[in-house]
Amino acid sequence: MSQPIDYRSSPSTAVGDSPGLLRRLACIVYEALLIIAVVFIATFLFSGLSHYQGTGPLRLAFQVYLIIIMGGYFTWFWSRGRRTLAMKTWQLRIIEKNGTPLTPKKAFLRYCLAWLCVTGIGLLWAVIDREGLFLHDRLAGTRLIITKD
């Protein structure tokens, strides 16, 4: 098991401050552009290998496949201190409440709960949350912090 990394006391961070809502939304928009590219490549592979044309009996399998691909992408990048390109660009890092990097299990839980934001409920929650956390971060026990690295 890895030792906890205290990102809050690292000289390369802004004392682990929570990012503002606009910064997080900008990161989400950038992340959406990146995930579109991942989904495009995954769709190309699925269609090429299965001759899927967008309808028919493979539709459910295709949708589940895309959810798994996106889940793998986010679980990989959010766990063990890794970050997506959007998070690096906006200088954000996801940590557990105790300051440690996310485990793959915690990252996957956060991914599953992040689907709440698709409905808008998770985003609205950030406006009323006392720490400004999105609903999926509150439920998963995670938070975003600003970094300088």
Coordinates of N, CA, C and O in Angstrom, one line a residue:
M1 N 0.8 -1.2 0.0 CA 0.0 0.0 0.0 C 0.9 1.2 0.0 O 1.9 1.3 0.7
S2 N 0.6 2.2 -0.8 CA 1.4 3.4 -0.9 C 1.1 4.4 0.3 O 0.1 4.4 0.9
Q3 N 2.2 5.2 0.6 CA 2.1 6.2 1.6 C 1.2 7.3 1.1 O 1.3 7.7 0.0
P4 N 0.4 7.9 2.0 CA -0.4 9.1 1.6 C 0.5 10.2 1.2 O 1.6 10.5 1.8
I5 N 0.1 10.9 0.2 CA 0.9 12.1 -0.2 C 0.0 13.3 0.2 O -1.1 13.4 -0.1
D6 N 0.7 14.2 1.0 CA 0.0 15.4 1.4 C 0.1 16.5 0.4 O 1.1 17.2 0.5
Y7 N -0.8 16.6 -0.5 CA -0.7 17.6 -1.6 C -0.9 19.0 -1.0 O -0.5 20.0 -1.6
R8 N -1.5 19.0 0.1 CA -1.8 20.4 0.7 C -0.6 21.1 1.2 O -0.5 22.3 1.2
S9 N 0.5 20.3 1.6 CA 1.7 21.0 2.1 C 2.8 21.0 1.0 O 3.9 21.5 1.3
S10 N 2.5 20.5 -0.1 CA 3.6 20.5 -1.2 C 3.8 21.9 -1.7 O 2.9 22.7 -1.9
P11 N 5.1 22.3 -1.9 CA 5.3 23.7 -2.3 C 4.9 23.9 -3.8 O 4.8 25.1 -4.2
S12 N 4.6 22.9 -4.5 CA 4.1 23.0 -5.9 C 2.6 23.2 -6.0 O 2.1 23.3 -7.1
T13 N 1.9 23.3 -4.9 CA 0.5 23.5 -5.0 C 0.1 24.8 -4.3 O 0.9 25.4 -3.6
A14 N -1.1 25.2 -4.6 CA -1.7 26.4 -3.9 C -2.3 26.0 -2.6 O -3.5 26.2 -2.4
V15 N -1.6 25.3 -1.8 CA -2.0 24.9 -0.5 C -3.2 24.0 -0.6 O -4.0 23.9 0.4
G16 N -3.4 23.3 -1.7 CA -4.6 22.4 -1.8 C -5.9 23.1 -1.8 O -6.9 22.5 -1.4
D17 N -5.9 24.3 -2.2 CA -7.2 25.0 -2.3 C -8.2 24.3 -3.2 O -7.8 23.7 -4.2
S18 N -9.5 24.4 -2.9 CA -10.5 23.9 -3.8 C -10.7 24.9 -4.9 O -10.7 26.1 -4.7
P19 N -10.8 24.4 -6.2 CA -11.0 25.3 -7.3 C -12.4 25.9 -7.3 O -13.3 25.3 -6.8
G20 N -12.6 27.0 -7.9 CA -13.9 27.6 -8.0 C -14.8 26.9 -9.0 O -14.3 26.0 -9.8
L21 N -16.0 27.2 -9.0 CA -17.0 26.5 -9.9 C -16.7 26.7 -11.4 O -16.8 25.8 -12.2
L22 N -16.3 27.9 -11.7 CA -16.0 28.2 -13.2 C -14.8 27.4 -13.6 O -14.8 26.9 -14.8
R23 N -13.8 27.3 -12.8 CA -12.6 26.5 -13.2 C -13.0 25.0 -13.4 O -12.5 24.4 -14.3
R24 N -13.8 24.5 -12.5 CA -14.2 23.1 -12.6 C -15.1 22.9 -13.9 O -15.0 21.9 -14.5
L25 N -16.0 23.8 -14.1 CA -16.8 23.7 -15.3 C -16.0 23.8 -16.6 O -16.3 23.1 -17.6
A26 N -15.0 24.7 -16.6 CA -14.1 24.8 -17.8 C -13.4 23.4 -18.0 O -13.2 23.0 -19.1
C27 N -12.9 22.8 -16.9 CA -12.3 21.5 -17.0 C -13.2 20.5 -17.5 O -12.8 19.6 -18.3
I28 N -14.5 20.5 -17.1 CA -15.5 19.6 -17.6 C -15.7 19.7 -19.1 O -15.8 18.7 -19.8
V29 N -15.7 21.0 -19.6 CA -15.9 21.2 -21.0 C -14.7 20.6 -21.8 O -14.9 19.9 -22.8
Y30 N -13.5 20.9 -21.3 CA -12.3 20.4 -22.0 C -12.3 18.8 -21.9 O -12.0 18.2 -22.9
E31 N -12.7 18.3 -20.8 CA -12.8 16.8 -20.6 C -13.8 16.2 -21.6 O -13.5 15.2 -22.1
A32 N -14.9 16.9 -21.8 CA -15.9 16.4 -22.8 C -15.3 16.3 -24.2 O -15.6 15.4 -24.9
L33 N -14.5 17.3 -24.6 CA -13.9 17.3 -25.9 C -12.9 16.1 -26.0 O -12.8 15.4 -27.0
L34 N -12.2 15.8 -24.9 CA -11.2 14.7 -24.9 C -12.0 13.3 -24.9 O -11.6 12.4 -25.7
I35 N -13.1 13.2 -24.2 CA -13.8 12.0 -24.1 C -14.5 11.7 -25.4 O -14.7 10.6 -25.8
I36 N -14.9 12.8 -26.1 CA -15.5 12.6 -27.5 C -14.5 11.9 -28.4 O -14.8 11.0 -29.2
A37 N -13.2 12.3 -28.3 CA -12.2 11.7 -29.1 C -12.0 10.2 -28.7 O -11.9 9.3 -29.6
V38 N -12.0 9.9 -27.4 CA -11.9 8.5 -27.0 C -13.1 7.7 -27.5 O -12.9 6.6 -28.0
V39 N -14.2 8.2 -27.4 CA -15.5 7.5 -27.8 C -15.4 7.3 -29.3 O -15.8 6.3 -29.8
F40 N -14.9 8.3 -30.1 CA -14.8 8.2 -31.5 C -14.0 7.0 -31.9 O -14.3 6.2 -32.7
I41 N -12.8 6.9 -31.3 CA -11.9 5.8 -31.6 C -12.5 4.5 -31.2 O -12.4 3.5 -31.9
A42 N -13.1 4.4 -30.0 CA -13.7 3.2 -29.5 C -14.9 2.8 -30.4 O -15.1 1.6 -30.7
T43 N -15.6 3.8 -30.9 CA -16.7 3.5 -31.9 C -16.2 2.9 -33.2 O -16.7 2.0 -33.7
F44 N -15.1 3.5 -33.7 CA -14.5 3.1 -34.9 C -14.0 1.6 -34.7 O -14.3 0.8 -35.6
L45 N -13.4 1.3 -33.6 CA -13.0 -0.1 -33.4 C -14.2 -1.1 -33.3 O -14.2 -2.2 -33.9
F46 N -15.2 -0.7 -32.5 CA -16.4 -1.6 -32.3 C -17.1 -1.8 -33.7 O -17.4 -2.9 -34.0
S47 N -17.2 -0.7 -34.4 CA -17.9 -0.9 -35.7 C -17.1 -1.7 -36.7 O -17.7 -2.5 -37.5
G48 N -15.8 -1.5 -36.7 CA -15.0 -2.2 -37.6 C -14.9 -3.7 -37.3 O -14.9 -4.5 -38.2
L49 N -14.9 -4.0 -36.0 CA -14.8 -5.4 -35.6 C -16.2 -6.2 -35.7 O -16.2 -7.4 -35.9
S50 N -17.3 -5.4 -35.4 CA -18.6 -6.1 -35.4 C -19.5 -5.8 -36.5 O -20.6 -6.3 -36.6
H51 N -19.1 -4.9 -37.4 CA -19.9 -4.4 -38.5 C -21.2 -3.8 -38.0 O -22.3 -3.9 -38.7
Y52 N -21.2 -3.2 -36.9 CA -22.3 -2.5 -36.3 C -22.6 -1.3 -37.1 O -21.8 -0.5 -37.4
Q53 N -23.9 -1.1 -37.4 CA -24.4 0.1 -38.2 C -25.2 1.1 -37.5 O -25.8 2.0 -38.1
G54 N -25.3 1.0 -36.1 CA -26.0 1.9 -35.4 C -27.4 1.5 -34.9 O -28.0 2.2 -34.1
T55 N -27.9 0.4 -35.4 CA -29.2 -0.1 -35.0 C -29.1 -1.6 -34.9 O -28.1 -2.3 -35.3
G56 N -30.1 -2.2 -34.4 CA -30.2 -3.7 -34.3 C -29.8 -4.3 -33.0 O -29.7 -3.5 -32.0
P57 N -29.5 -5.6 -33.0 CA -29.3 -6.3 -31.7 C -28.0 -5.9 -31.0 O -27.9 -6.1 -29.8
L58 N -27.1 -5.3 -31.7 CA -25.8 -4.9 -31.0 C -25.9 -3.5 -30.3 O -24.9 -3.1 -29.7
R59 N -27.0 -2.9 -30.4 CA -27.1 -1.5 -29.9 C -26.8 -1.5 -28.4 O -26.1 -0.6 -27.9
L60 N -27.5 -2.3 -27.6 CA -27.2 -2.4 -26.2 C -25.8 -2.7 -25.9 O -25.2 -2.1 -25.0
A61 N -25.2 -3.7 -26.6 CA -23.8 -4.1 -26.4 C -22.9 -2.9 -26.7 O -21.9 -2.7 -25.9
F62 N -23.2 -2.1 -27.7 CA -22.4 -1.0 -28.0 C -22.5 0.1 -26.9 O -21.5 0.7 -26.5
Q63 N -23.7 0.3 -26.4 CA -23.8 1.3 -25.3 C -23.1 0.9 -24.1 O -22.4 1.7 -23.4
V64 N -23.2 -0.4 -23.7 CA -22.5 -0.9 -22.5 C -21.0 -0.8 -22.8 O -20.2 -0.4 -21.9
Y65 N -20.5 -1.1 -24.0 CA -19.1 -1.0 -24.3 C -18.6 0.4 -24.2 O -17.5 0.6 -23.6
L66 N -19.3 1.4 -24.6 CA -18.9 2.8 -24.5 C -18.8 3.2 -23.0 O -17.9 3.9 -22.6
I67 N -19.8 2.8 -22.2 CA -19.8 3.1 -20.7 C -18.5 2.5 -20.1 O -17.9 3.1 -19.3
I68 N -18.2 1.3 -20.5 CA -17.0 0.6 -20.0 C -15.7 1.3 -20.4 O -14.8 1.5 -19.6
I69 N -15.7 1.7 -21.7 CA -14.5 2.4 -22.2 C -14.3 3.7 -21.4 O -13.2 4.0 -21.0
M70 N -15.4 4.5 -21.2 CA -15.3 5.7 -20.5 C -14.9 5.5 -19.0 O -14.1 6.2 -18.4
G71 N -15.5 4.4 -18.5 CA -15.2 4.1 -17.1 C -13.7 3.7 -16.9 O -13.0 4.1 -16.0
G72 N -13.2 3.0 -17.9 CA -11.8 2.6 -17.8 C -10.9 3.8 -18.0 O -9.9 4.0 -17.3
Y73 N -11.2 4.7 -18.9 CA -10.5 6.0 -19.1 C -10.4 6.8 -17.8 O -9.3 7.1 -17.3
F74 N -11.5 7.1 -17.2 CA -11.5 7.9 -16.0 C -11.0 7.2 -14.8 O -10.2 7.8 -14.0
T75 N -11.3 5.9 -14.6 CA -10.7 5.2 -13.5 C -9.2 5.1 -13.6 O -8.5 5.3 -12.6
W76 N -8.6 4.9 -14.7 CA -7.2 4.9 -14.9 C -6.6 6.3 -14.5 O -5.6 6.3 -13.8
F77 N -7.1 7.3 -15.1 CA -6.5 8.6 -14.9 C -6.8 9.2 -13.5 O -6.0 10.0 -13.1
W78 N -7.8 8.9 -12.9 CA -8.1 9.4 -11.6 C -7.4 8.7 -10.5 O -7.3 9.2 -9.4
S79 N -7.0 7.5 -10.7 CA -6.4 6.7 -9.6 C -4.9 6.8 -9.5 O -4.3 7.2 -10.5
R80 N -4.4 6.6 -8.3 CA -3.0 6.6 -8.0 C -2.3 7.9 -8.4 O -1.1 7.9 -8.8
G81 N -3.0 9.0 -8.3 CA -2.4 10.3 -8.5 C -2.3 10.8 -9.9 O -1.7 11.8 -10.2
R82 N -2.7 9.9 -10.8 CA -2.7 10.3 -12.3 C -3.8 11.4 -12.5 O -4.7 11.5 -11.8
R83 N -3.6 12.1 -13.6 CA -4.6 13.1 -14.0 C -4.8 13.1 -15.5 O -4.0 12.7 -16.3
T84 N -6.0 13.5 -15.9 CA -6.3 13.6 -17.3 C -5.6 14.8 -17.9 O -5.2 15.7 -17.1
L85 N -5.6 15.0 -19.2 CA -5.0 16.2 -19.8 C -5.7 17.4 -19.4 O -5.1 18.5 -19.1
A86 N -7.1 17.3 -19.3 CA -7.8 18.5 -18.9 C -7.5 18.9 -17.4 O -7.4 20.1 -17.1
M87 N -7.3 17.9 -16.6 CA -6.9 18.2 -15.2 C -5.5 18.8 -15.1 O -5.3 19.7 -14.3
K88 N -4.6 18.3 -15.9 CA -3.3 18.9 -16.0 C -3.3 20.4 -16.5 O -2.7 21.2 -15.9
T89 N -4.1 20.6 -17.5 CA -4.2 21.9 -18.1 C -4.8 22.9 -17.1 O -4.3 24.0 -17.0
W90 N -5.8 22.5 -16.4 CA -6.5 23.4 -15.4 C -5.8 23.3 -14.0 O -6.4 23.8 -13.0
Q91 N -4.7 22.5 -13.9 CA -4.0 22.4 -12.7 C -4.9 21.9 -11.5 O -4.9 22.4 -10.4
L92 N -5.5 20.7 -11.8 CA -6.4 20.1 -10.8 C -5.9 18.7 -10.5 O -5.3 18.1 -11.3
R93 N -6.2 18.3 -9.3 CA -5.9 16.9 -8.9 C -7.1 16.4 -8.0 O -7.7 17.2 -7.2
I94 N -7.4 15.1 -8.1 CA -8.4 14.5 -7.3 C -7.8 13.8 -6.1 O -6.8 13.0 -6.4
I95 N -8.2 14.0 -4.9 CA -7.7 13.3 -3.8 C -8.9 12.8 -2.9 O -10.0 13.3 -3.0
E96 N -8.5 11.9 -2.0 CA -9.5 11.5 -1.0 C -9.5 12.6 0.1 O -8.6 13.4 0.1
K97 N -10.5 12.5 0.9 CA -10.7 13.6 1.9 C -9.5 13.6 2.9 O -9.1 14.6 3.4
N98 N -8.8 12.4 3.0 CA -7.6 12.4 3.9 C -6.3 12.8 3.2 O -5.3 12.8 3.8
G99 N -6.4 13.2 1.9 CA -5.3 13.8 1.2 C -4.5 12.7 0.4 O -3.5 13.1 -0.3
T100 N -5.0 11.5 0.4 CA -4.3 10.4 -0.4 C -4.8 10.4 -1.8 O -6.0 10.7 -2.1
P101 N -4.0 9.9 -2.7 CA -4.5 9.7 -4.1 C -5.6 8.6 -4.1 O -5.7 7.7 -3.2
L102 N -6.5 8.7 -5.1 CA -7.6 7.7 -5.2 C -7.1 6.3 -5.5 O -6.1 6.2 -6.3
T103 N -7.7 5.3 -4.9 CA -7.4 3.9 -5.3 C -8.3 3.7 -6.6 O -9.2 4.4 -6.8
P104 N -8.0 2.7 -7.4 CA -8.8 2.4 -8.5 C -10.3 2.1 -8.1 O -11.2 2.6 -8.9
K105 N -10.5 1.5 -7.0 CA -11.9 1.3 -6.6 C -12.6 2.6 -6.3 O -13.7 2.8 -6.7
K106 N -11.9 3.5 -5.6 CA -12.5 4.8 -5.3 C -12.7 5.6 -6.6 O -13.7 6.3 -6.7
A107 N -11.8 5.5 -7.5 CA -11.9 6.2 -8.8 C -13.1 5.7 -9.6 O -13.8 6.5 -10.2
F108 N -13.3 4.4 -9.6 CA -14.5 3.8 -10.3 C -15.8 4.2 -9.6 O -16.7 4.6 -10.3
L109 N -15.8 4.3 -8.3 CA -17.0 4.7 -7.6 C -17.3 6.2 -8.0 O -18.4 6.5 -8.3
R110 N -16.3 7.0 -8.0 CA -16.4 8.4 -8.4 C -17.0 8.5 -9.8 O -17.9 9.3 -10.1
Y111 N -16.5 7.7 -10.7 CA -17.0 7.7 -12.1 C -18.5 7.3 -12.1 O -19.2 8.0 -12.8
C112 N -18.8 6.3 -11.4 CA -20.2 5.9 -11.4 C -21.1 7.0 -10.9 O -22.2 7.3 -11.4
L113 N -20.7 7.6 -9.8 CA -21.5 8.7 -9.2 C -21.5 10.0 -10.0 O -22.4 10.8 -10.0
A114 N -20.4 10.1 -10.9 CA -20.3 11.3 -11.7 C -21.5 11.4 -12.8 O -21.8 12.5 -13.3
W115 N -22.1 10.3 -13.0 CA -23.2 10.3 -14.0 C -24.4 11.1 -13.4 O -25.2 11.5 -14.2
L116 N -24.4 11.4 -12.1 CA -25.4 12.3 -11.5 C -25.2 13.7 -12.1 O -26.2 14.4 -12.2
C117 N -24.0 14.1 -12.5 CA -23.8 15.4 -13.0 C -24.5 15.5 -14.4 O -24.8 16.7 -14.8
V118 N -24.6 14.4 -15.1 CA -25.2 14.5 -16.4 C -26.7 15.0 -16.3 O -27.1 15.7 -17.2
T119 N -27.3 14.7 -15.2 CA -28.7 15.2 -15.0 C -28.7 16.6 -14.6 O -29.8 17.3 -14.6
G120 N -27.6 17.2 -14.1 CA -27.6 18.5 -13.6 C -27.7 18.6 -12.1 O -27.3 19.6 -11.5
I121 N -28.2 17.6 -11.5 CA -28.3 17.6 -10.0 C -27.0 17.7 -9.4 O -26.8 18.5 -8.4
G122 N -26.0 17.0 -9.9 CA -24.7 17.0 -9.3 C -24.0 18.4 -9.4 O -23.3 18.8 -8.5
L123 N -24.3 19.1 -10.5 CA -23.8 20.4 -10.6 C -24.5 21.4 -9.7 O -23.9 22.3 -9.2
L124 N -25.8 21.3 -9.6 CA -26.6 22.2 -8.8 C -26.2 22.1 -7.3 O -26.2 23.0 -6.5
W125 N -25.8 20.8 -7.0 CA -25.4 20.5 -5.6 C -24.2 21.4 -5.2 O -24.1 21.9 -4.1
A126 N -23.3 21.6 -6.1 CA -22.1 22.4 -5.8 C -22.4 23.8 -5.4 O -21.6 24.5 -4.6
V127 N -23.5 24.4 -5.8 CA -23.9 25.7 -5.4 C -24.3 25.8 -4.0 O -24.1 26.8 -3.3
I128 N -25.0 24.7 -3.5 CA -25.5 24.7 -2.1 C -24.5 24.0 -1.1 O -24.7 24.1 0.1
D129 N -23.6 23.2 -1.6 CA -22.7 22.4 -0.7 C -21.8 23.4 0.1 O -21.3 24.4 -0.5
R130 N -21.6 23.2 1.3 CA -20.8 24.1 2.2 C -19.4 24.1 1.8 O -18.7 25.2 2.1
E131 N -18.8 23.1 1.1 CA -17.5 23.1 0.6 C -17.4 23.3 -0.9 O -16.3 23.3 -1.4
G132 N -18.5 23.5 -1.5 CA -18.6 23.7 -3.0 C -18.3 22.4 -3.8 O -17.9 22.5 -4.9
L133 N -18.4 21.3 -3.1 CA -18.2 20.0 -3.8 C -19.3 19.6 -4.7 O -20.5 19.9 -4.4
F134 N -19.0 18.9 -5.8 CA -20.1 18.3 -6.6 C -20.6 17.2 -5.8 O -20.0 16.6 -5.0
L135 N -21.9 16.8 -6.2 CA -22.5 15.7 -5.4 C -21.7 14.4 -5.5 O -21.6 13.7 -4.5
H136 N -21.2 14.1 -6.7 CA -20.4 12.8 -6.7 C -19.2 12.9 -5.9 O -18.8 11.8 -5.3
D137 N -18.5 14.0 -5.7 CA -17.4 14.1 -4.8 C -17.8 14.0 -3.4 O -17.2 13.3 -2.6
R138 N -18.9 14.6 -3.0 CA -19.5 14.5 -1.6 C -19.8 13.0 -1.3 O -19.4 12.5 -0.3
L139 N -20.4 12.3 -2.2 CA -20.8 10.9 -2.0 C -19.6 10.0 -2.0 O -19.6 9.0 -1.3
A140 N -18.6 10.2 -2.9 CA -17.5 9.4 -3.0 C -16.4 9.6 -2.0 O -15.5 8.8 -1.8
G141 N -16.5 10.8 -1.3 CA -15.5 11.1 -0.3 C -14.2 11.6 -0.9 O -13.1 11.3 -0.4
T142 N -14.4 12.3 -2.0 CA -13.2 12.8 -2.8 C -13.4 14.4 -2.9 O -14.4 14.9 -2.6
R143 N -12.3 15.0 -3.4 CA -12.4 16.4 -3.6 C -11.3 16.8 -4.6 O -10.3 16.1 -4.8
L144 N -11.5 17.9 -5.3 CA -10.6 18.4 -6.3 C -9.7 19.5 -5.5 O -10.3 20.2 -4.7
I145 N -8.4 19.5 -5.9 CA -7.6 20.6 -5.3 C -6.8 21.2 -6.5 O -6.6 20.6 -7.5
I146 N -6.3 22.4 -6.3 CA -5.5 23.1 -7.2 C -4.1 22.7 -7.0 O -3.6 22.6 -5.8
T147 N -3.3 22.4 -8.1 CA -1.9 22.1 -8.0 C -1.1 23.1 -8.9 O -1.7 23.7 -9.7
K148 N 0.1 23.1 -8.7 CA 1.0 23.9 -9.6 C 1.9 23.0 -10.4 O 2.8 23.5 -11.2
D149 N 1.8 21.7 -10.3 CA 2.7 20.8 -11.0 C 1.9 20.1 -12.2 O 0.8 20.2 -12.4

